[in-house]
PDB file of C-alpha atoms in Angstrom:
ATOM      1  CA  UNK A 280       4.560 -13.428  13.324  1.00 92.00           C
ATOM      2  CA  UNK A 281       4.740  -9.798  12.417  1.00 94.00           C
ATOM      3  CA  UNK A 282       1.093  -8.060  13.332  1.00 96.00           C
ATOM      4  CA  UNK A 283       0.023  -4.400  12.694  1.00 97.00           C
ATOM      5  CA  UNK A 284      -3.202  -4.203  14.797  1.00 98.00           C
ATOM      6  CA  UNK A 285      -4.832  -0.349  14.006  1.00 98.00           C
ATOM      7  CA  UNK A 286      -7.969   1.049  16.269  1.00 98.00           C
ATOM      8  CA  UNK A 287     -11.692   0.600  15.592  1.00 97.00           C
ATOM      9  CA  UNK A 288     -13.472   2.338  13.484  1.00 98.00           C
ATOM     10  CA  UNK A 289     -14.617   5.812  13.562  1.00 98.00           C
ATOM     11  CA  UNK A 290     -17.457   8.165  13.068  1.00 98.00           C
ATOM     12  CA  UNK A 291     -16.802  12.230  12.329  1.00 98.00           C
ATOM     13  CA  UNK A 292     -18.675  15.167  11.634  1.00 98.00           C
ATOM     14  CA  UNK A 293     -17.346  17.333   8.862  1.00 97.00           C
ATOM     15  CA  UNK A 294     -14.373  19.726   9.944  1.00 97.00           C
ATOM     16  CA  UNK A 295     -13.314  17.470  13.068  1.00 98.00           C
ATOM     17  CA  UNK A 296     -10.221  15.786  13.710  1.00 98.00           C
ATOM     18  CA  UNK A 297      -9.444  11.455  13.759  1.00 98.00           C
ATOM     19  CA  UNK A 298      -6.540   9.709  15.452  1.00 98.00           C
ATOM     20  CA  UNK A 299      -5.611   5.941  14.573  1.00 98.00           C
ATOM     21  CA  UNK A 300      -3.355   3.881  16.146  1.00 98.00           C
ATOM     22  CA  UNK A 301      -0.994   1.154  14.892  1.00 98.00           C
ATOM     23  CA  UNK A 302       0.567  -1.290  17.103  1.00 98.00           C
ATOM     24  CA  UNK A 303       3.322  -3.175  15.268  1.00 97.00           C
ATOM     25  CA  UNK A 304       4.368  -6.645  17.424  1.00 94.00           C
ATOM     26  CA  UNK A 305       6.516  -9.509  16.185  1.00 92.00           C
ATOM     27  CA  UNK A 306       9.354  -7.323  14.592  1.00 90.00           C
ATOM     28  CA  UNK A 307      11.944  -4.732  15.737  1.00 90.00           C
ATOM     29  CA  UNK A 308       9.718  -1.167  15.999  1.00 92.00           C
ATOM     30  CA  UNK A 309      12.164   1.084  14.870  1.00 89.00           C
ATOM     31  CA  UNK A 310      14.052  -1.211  12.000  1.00 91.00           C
ATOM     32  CA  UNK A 311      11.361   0.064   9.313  1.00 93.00           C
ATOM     33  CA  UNK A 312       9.296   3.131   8.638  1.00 96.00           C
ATOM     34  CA  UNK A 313       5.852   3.176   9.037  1.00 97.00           C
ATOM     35  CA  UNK A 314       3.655   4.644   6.163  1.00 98.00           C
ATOM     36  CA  UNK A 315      -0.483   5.281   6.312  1.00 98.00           C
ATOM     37  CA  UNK A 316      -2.140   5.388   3.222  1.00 98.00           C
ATOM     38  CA  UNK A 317      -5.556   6.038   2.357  1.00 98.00           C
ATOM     39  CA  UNK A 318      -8.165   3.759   0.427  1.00 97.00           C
ATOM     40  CA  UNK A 319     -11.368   5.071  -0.573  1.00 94.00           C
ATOM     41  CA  UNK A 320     -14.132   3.334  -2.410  1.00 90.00           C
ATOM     42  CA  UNK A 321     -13.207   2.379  -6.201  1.00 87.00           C
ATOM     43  CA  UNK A 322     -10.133   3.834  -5.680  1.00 90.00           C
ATOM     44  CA  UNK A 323      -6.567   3.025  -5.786  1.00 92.00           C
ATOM     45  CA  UNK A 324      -4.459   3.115  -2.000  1.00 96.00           C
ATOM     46  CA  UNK A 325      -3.220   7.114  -1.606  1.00 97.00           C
ATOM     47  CA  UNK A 326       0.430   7.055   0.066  1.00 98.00           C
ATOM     48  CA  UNK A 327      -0.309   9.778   2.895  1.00 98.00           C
ATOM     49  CA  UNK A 328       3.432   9.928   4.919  1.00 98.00           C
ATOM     50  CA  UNK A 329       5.865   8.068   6.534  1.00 97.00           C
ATOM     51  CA  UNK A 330       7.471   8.056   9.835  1.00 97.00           C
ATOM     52  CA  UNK A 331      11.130   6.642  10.778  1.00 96.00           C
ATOM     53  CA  UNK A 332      10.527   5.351  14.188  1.00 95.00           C
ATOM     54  CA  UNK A 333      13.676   5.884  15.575  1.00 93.00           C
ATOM     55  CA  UNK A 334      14.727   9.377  14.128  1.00 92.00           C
ATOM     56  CA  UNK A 335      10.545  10.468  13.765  1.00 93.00           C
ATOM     57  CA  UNK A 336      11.644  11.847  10.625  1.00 96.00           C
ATOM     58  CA  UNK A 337       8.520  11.937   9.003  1.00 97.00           C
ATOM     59  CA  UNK A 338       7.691  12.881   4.919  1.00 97.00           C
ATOM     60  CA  UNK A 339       3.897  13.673   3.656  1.00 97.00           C
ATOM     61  CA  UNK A 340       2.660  13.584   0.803  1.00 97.00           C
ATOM     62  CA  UNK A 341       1.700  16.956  -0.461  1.00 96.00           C
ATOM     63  CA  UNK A 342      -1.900  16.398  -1.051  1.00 95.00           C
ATOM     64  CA  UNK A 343      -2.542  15.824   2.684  1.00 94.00           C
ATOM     65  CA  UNK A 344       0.339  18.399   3.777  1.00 88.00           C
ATOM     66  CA  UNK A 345      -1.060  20.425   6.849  1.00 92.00           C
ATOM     67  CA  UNK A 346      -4.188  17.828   7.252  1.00 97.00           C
ATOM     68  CA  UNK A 347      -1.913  15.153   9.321  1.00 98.00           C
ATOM     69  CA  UNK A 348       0.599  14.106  11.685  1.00 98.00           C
ATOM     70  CA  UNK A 349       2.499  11.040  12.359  1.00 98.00           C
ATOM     71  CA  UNK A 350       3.944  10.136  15.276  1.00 97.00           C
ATOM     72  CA  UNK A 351       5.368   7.485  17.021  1.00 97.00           C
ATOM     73  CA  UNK A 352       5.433   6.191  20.474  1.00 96.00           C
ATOM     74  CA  UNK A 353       8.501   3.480  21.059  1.00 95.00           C
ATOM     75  CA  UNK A 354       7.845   2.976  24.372  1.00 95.00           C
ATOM     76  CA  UNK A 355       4.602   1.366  23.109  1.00 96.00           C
ATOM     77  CA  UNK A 356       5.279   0.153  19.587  1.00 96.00           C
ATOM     78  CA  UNK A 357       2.548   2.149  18.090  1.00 97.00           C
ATOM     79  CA  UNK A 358       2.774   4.572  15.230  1.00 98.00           C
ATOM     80  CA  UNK A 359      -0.478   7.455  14.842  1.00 98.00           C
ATOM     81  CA  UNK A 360      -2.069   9.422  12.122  1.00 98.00           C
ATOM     82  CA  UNK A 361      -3.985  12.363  12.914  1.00 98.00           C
ATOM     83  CA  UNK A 362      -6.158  13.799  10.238  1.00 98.00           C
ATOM     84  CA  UNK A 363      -7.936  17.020  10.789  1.00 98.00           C
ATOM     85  CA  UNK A 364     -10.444  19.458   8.651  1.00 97.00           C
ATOM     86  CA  UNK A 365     -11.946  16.285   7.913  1.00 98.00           C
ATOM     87  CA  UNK A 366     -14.376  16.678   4.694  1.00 96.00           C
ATOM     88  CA  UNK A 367     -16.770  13.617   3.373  1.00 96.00           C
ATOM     89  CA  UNK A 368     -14.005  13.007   0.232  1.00 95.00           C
ATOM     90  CA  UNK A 369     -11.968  11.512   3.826  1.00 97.00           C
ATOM     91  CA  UNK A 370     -14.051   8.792   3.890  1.00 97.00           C
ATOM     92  CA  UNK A 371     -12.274   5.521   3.877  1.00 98.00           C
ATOM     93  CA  UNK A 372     -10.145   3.049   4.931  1.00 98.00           C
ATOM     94  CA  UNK A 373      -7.086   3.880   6.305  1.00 98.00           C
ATOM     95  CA  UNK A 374      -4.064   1.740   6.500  1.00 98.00           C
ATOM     96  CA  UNK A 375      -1.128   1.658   8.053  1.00 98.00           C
ATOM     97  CA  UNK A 376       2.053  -0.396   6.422  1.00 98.00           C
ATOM     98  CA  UNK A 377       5.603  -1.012   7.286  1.00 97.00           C
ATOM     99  CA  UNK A 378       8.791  -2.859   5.615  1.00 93.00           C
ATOM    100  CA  UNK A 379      10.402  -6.519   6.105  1.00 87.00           C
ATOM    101  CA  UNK A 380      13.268  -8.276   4.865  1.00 83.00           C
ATOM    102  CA  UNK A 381      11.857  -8.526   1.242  1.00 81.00           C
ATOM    103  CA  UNK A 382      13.006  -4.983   0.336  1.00 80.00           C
ATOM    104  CA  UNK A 383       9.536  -3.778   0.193  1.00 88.00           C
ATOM    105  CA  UNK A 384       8.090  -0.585   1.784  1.00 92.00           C
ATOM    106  CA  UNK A 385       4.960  -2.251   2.213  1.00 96.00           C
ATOM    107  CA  UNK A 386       5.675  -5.960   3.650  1.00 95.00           C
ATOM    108  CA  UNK A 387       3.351  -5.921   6.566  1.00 96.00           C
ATOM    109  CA  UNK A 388       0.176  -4.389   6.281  1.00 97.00           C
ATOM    110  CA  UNK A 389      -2.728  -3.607   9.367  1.00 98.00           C
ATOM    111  CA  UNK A 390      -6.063  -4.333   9.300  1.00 98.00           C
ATOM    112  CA  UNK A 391      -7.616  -1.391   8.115  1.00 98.00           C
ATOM    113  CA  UNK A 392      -9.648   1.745  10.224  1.00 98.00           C
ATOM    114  CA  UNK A 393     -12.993   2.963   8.626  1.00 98.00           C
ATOM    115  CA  UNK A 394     -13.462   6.294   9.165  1.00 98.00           C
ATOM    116  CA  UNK A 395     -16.556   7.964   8.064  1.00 98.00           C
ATOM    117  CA  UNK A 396     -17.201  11.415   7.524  1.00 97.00           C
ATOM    118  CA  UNK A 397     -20.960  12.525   7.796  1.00 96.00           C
ATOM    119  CA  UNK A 398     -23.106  15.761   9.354  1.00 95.00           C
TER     120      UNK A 398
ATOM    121  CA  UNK B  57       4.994  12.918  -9.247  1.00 96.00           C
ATOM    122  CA  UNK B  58       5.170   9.471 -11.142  1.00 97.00           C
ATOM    123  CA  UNK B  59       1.965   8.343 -12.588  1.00 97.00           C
ATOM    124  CA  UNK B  60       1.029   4.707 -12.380  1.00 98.00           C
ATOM    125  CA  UNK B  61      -1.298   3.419 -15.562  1.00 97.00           C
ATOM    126  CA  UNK B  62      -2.130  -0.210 -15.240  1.00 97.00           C
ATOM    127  CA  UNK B  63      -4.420  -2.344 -18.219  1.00 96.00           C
ATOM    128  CA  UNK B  64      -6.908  -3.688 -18.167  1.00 97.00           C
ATOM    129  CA  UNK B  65      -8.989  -2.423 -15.340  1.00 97.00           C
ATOM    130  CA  UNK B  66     -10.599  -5.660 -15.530  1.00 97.00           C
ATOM    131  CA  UNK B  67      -9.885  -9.017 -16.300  1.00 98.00           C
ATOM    132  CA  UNK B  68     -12.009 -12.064 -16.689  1.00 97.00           C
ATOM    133  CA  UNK B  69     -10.025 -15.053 -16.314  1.00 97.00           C
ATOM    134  CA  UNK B  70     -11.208 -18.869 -16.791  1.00 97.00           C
ATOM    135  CA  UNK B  71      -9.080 -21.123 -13.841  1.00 97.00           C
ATOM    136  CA  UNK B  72      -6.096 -23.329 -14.928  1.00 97.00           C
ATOM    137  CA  UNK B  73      -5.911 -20.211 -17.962  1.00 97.00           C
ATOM    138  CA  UNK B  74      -2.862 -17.624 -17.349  1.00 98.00           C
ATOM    139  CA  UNK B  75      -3.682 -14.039 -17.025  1.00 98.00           C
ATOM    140  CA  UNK B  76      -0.869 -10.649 -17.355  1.00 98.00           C
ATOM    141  CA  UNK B  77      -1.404  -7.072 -15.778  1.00 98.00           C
ATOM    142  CA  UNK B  78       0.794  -4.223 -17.518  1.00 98.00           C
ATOM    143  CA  UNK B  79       2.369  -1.514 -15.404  1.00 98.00           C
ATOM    144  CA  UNK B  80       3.194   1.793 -16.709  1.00 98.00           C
ATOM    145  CA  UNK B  81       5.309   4.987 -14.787  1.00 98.00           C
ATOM    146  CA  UNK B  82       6.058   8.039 -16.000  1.00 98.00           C
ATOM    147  CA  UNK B  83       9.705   8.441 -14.622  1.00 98.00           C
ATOM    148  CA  UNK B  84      12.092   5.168 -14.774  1.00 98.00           C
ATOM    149  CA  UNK B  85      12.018   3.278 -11.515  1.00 97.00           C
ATOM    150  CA  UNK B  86      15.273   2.017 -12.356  1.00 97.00           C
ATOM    151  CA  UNK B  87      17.578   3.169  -9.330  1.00 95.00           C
ATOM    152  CA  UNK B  88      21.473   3.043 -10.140  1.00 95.00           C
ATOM    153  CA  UNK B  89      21.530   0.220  -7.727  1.00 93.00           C
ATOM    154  CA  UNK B  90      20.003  -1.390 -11.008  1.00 94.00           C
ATOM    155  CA  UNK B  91      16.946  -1.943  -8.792  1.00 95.00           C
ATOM    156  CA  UNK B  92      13.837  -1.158 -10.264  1.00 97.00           C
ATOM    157  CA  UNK B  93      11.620   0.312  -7.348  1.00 97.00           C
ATOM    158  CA  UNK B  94       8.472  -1.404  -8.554  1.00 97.00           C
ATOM    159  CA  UNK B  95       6.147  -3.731  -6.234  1.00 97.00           C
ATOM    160  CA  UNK B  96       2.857  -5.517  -7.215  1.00 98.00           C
ATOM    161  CA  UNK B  97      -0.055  -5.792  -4.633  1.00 98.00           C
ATOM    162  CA  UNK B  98      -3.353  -7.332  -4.444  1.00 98.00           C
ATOM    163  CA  UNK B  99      -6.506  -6.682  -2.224  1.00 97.00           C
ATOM    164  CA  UNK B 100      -8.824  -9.849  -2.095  1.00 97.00           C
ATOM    165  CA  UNK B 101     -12.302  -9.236  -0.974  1.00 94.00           C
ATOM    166  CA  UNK B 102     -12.583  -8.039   2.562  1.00 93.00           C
ATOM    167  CA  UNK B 103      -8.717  -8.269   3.153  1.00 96.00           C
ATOM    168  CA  UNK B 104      -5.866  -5.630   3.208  1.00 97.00           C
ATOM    169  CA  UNK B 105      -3.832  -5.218   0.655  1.00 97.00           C
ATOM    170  CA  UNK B 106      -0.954  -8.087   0.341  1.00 97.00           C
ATOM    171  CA  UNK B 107       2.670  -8.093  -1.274  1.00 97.00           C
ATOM    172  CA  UNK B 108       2.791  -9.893  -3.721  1.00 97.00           C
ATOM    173  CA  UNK B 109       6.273  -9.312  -5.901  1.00 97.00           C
ATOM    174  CA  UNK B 110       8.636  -6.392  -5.075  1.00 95.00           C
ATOM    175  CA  UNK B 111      11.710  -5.567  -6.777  1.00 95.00           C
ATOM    176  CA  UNK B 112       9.739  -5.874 -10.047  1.00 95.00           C
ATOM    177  CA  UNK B 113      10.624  -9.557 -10.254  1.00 96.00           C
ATOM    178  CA  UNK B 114      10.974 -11.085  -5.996  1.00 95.00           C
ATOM    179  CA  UNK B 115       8.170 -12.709  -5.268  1.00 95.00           C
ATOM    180  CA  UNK B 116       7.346 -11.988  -1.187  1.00 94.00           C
ATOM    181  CA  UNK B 117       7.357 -15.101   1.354  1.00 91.00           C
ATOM    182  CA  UNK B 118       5.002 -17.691   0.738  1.00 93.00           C
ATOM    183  CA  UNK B 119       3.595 -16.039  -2.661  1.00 96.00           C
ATOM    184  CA  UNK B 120       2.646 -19.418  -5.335  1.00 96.00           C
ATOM    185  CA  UNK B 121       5.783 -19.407  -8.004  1.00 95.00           C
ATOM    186  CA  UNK B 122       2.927 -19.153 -10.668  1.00 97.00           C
ATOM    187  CA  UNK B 123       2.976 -15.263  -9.780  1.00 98.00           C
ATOM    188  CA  UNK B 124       6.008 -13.701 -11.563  1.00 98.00           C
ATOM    189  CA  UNK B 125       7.007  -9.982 -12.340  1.00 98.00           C
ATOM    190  CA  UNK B 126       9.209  -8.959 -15.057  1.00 97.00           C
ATOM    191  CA  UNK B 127      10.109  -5.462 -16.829  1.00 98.00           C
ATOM    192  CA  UNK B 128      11.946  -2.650 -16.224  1.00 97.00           C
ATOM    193  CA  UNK B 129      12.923   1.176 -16.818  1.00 97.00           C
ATOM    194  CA  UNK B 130       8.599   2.385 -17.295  1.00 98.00           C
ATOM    195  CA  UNK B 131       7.347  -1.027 -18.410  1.00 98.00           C
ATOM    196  CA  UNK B 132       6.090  -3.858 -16.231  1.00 98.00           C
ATOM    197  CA  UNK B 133       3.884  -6.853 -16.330  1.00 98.00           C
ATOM    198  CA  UNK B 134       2.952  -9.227 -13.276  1.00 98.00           C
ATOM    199  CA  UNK B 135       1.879 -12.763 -15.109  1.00 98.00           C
ATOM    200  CA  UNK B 136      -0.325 -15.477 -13.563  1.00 98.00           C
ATOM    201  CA  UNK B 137       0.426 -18.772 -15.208  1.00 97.00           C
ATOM    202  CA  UNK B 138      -2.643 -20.400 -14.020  1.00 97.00           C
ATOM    203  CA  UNK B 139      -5.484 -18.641 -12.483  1.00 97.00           C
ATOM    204  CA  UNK B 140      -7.221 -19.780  -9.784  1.00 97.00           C
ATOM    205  CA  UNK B 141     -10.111 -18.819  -7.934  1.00 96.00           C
ATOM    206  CA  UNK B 142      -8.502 -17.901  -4.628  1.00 96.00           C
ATOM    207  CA  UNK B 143      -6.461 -15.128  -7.108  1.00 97.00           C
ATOM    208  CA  UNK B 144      -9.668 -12.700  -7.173  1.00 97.00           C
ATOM    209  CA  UNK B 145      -9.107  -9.470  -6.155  1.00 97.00           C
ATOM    210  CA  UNK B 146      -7.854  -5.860  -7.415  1.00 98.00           C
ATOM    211  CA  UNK B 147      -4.271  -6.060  -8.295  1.00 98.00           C
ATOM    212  CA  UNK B 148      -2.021  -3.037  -8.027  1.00 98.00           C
ATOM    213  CA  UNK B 149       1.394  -2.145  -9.078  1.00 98.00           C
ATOM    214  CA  UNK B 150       3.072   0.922  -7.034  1.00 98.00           C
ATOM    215  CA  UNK B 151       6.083   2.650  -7.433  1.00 98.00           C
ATOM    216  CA  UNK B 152       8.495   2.783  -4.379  1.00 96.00           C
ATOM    217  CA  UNK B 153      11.388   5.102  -5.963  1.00 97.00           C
ATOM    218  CA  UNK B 154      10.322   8.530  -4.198  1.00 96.00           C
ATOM    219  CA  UNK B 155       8.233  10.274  -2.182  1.00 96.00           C
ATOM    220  CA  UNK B 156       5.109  10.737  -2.795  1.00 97.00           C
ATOM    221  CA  UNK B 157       4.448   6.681  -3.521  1.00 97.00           C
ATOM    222  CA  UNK B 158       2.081   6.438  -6.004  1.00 97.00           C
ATOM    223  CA  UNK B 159      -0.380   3.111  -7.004  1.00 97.00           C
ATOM    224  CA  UNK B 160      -2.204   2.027 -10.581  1.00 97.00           C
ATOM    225  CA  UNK B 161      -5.123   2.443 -10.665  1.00 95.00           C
ATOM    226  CA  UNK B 162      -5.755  -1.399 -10.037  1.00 97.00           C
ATOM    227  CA  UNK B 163      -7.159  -4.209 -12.208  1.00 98.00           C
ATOM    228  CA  UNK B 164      -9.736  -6.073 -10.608  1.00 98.00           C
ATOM    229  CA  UNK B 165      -9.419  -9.938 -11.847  1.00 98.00           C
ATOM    230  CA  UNK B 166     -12.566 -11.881 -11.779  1.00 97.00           C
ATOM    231  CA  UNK B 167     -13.286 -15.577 -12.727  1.00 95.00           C
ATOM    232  CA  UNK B 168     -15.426 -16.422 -16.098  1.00 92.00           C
TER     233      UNK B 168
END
């Protein structure tokens, strides 16, 4: 069974900086790229970048260009966004996402991070 | 960018009845692999968001045959052909033909 298990939730004061984490187990690491989008309340999912595991290619979307970083660790099966300058508009769930066999970007799907912006 | 526009935003649904979503993109999502680069999702209540048809017509693993997508070029519709209550949620179509990946605006399907 394919699993994307992300970190807890967190809790940031405007202008910081957030890391999640997104360990991907029952599938090859590197056979798909891993994307992180954003979901904020009432809102449709915002595509935020990608990542090729093996290469670390990565692609953002321009909206959050300069803002974040993905990386990925093989050694460890985990992919990470890094979002800084945080503002309260950043409040929301983050996800991260990866393909399958289906032909889909988005097969597998974590469980979501909360991340909360506040003074 | 491509612009997703989905209708309605919301749809009240009595069970056993059959419900349709429409999908609208700016640019064709028809790749010259003849392709179309369009995938339907839905977010139940407290859950992330599943696949449910990519492709704009292959339904995912273990997805109910009464989901079906159909359309192509800039038009799209995902069709239930009888609702039932486990189906609430906020469906969304999203284009997956380039960078940046864009969504609809989602349609959030309730029952009467």
């Amino acid at each position: 069974e394919v699993q994307l298990v992300q970190s807890g939730a967190e809790v940031r004061k405007p202008g910081a900086t957030v890391k999640i984490s997104c360990k991907v187990s029952g599938k090859i690491f590197t056979d798909h790229y891993i994307h992180w989008l954003q979901k904020a309340p009432g809102k449709g999912p915002q595509w935020m970048g990608l990542i090729h595991p093996q290469h670390g290619q990565t692609i953002y979307a321009e909206r959050f260009q300069g803002r974040v970083t993905i990386v990925a660790e093989t050694s460890r099966d985990t992919a990470y966004m890094e979002l800084r300058s945080l503002r309260a508009e950043d409040t929301a769930l983050y996800y991260c996402a990866t393909g399958g066999t289906t032909g889909s970007l988005l097969e597998f799907w974590g469980q979501g991070t909360l991340v909360t912006v506040s003074s | 960018d491509i612009v997703m526009t989905q209708s309605p935003l919301s749809l009240p649904v009595t069970p056993g009845e059959p419900a349709s979503i429409s999908c609208r993109s700016s640019q064709s999502l028809l790749h010259s692999s003849g392709y179309n680069f369009l995938d339907w999702y839905v977010q139940k209540p407290g859950q992330s968001p599943q696949l449910l048809i990519c492709l704009g017509s292959t339904r995912a693993s273990g997805v109910p045959d009464r989901f079906s997508g159909s359309g192509s070029g800039t038009d799209f519709t995902l069709q239930i052909s009888r609702v039932e209550a486990e189906d609430v949620g906020v469906y969304y179509c999203m284009q997956a033909l380039q960078t940046p990946y864009s969504f609809g605006q989602g349609t959030k399907l309730e029952i009467k």
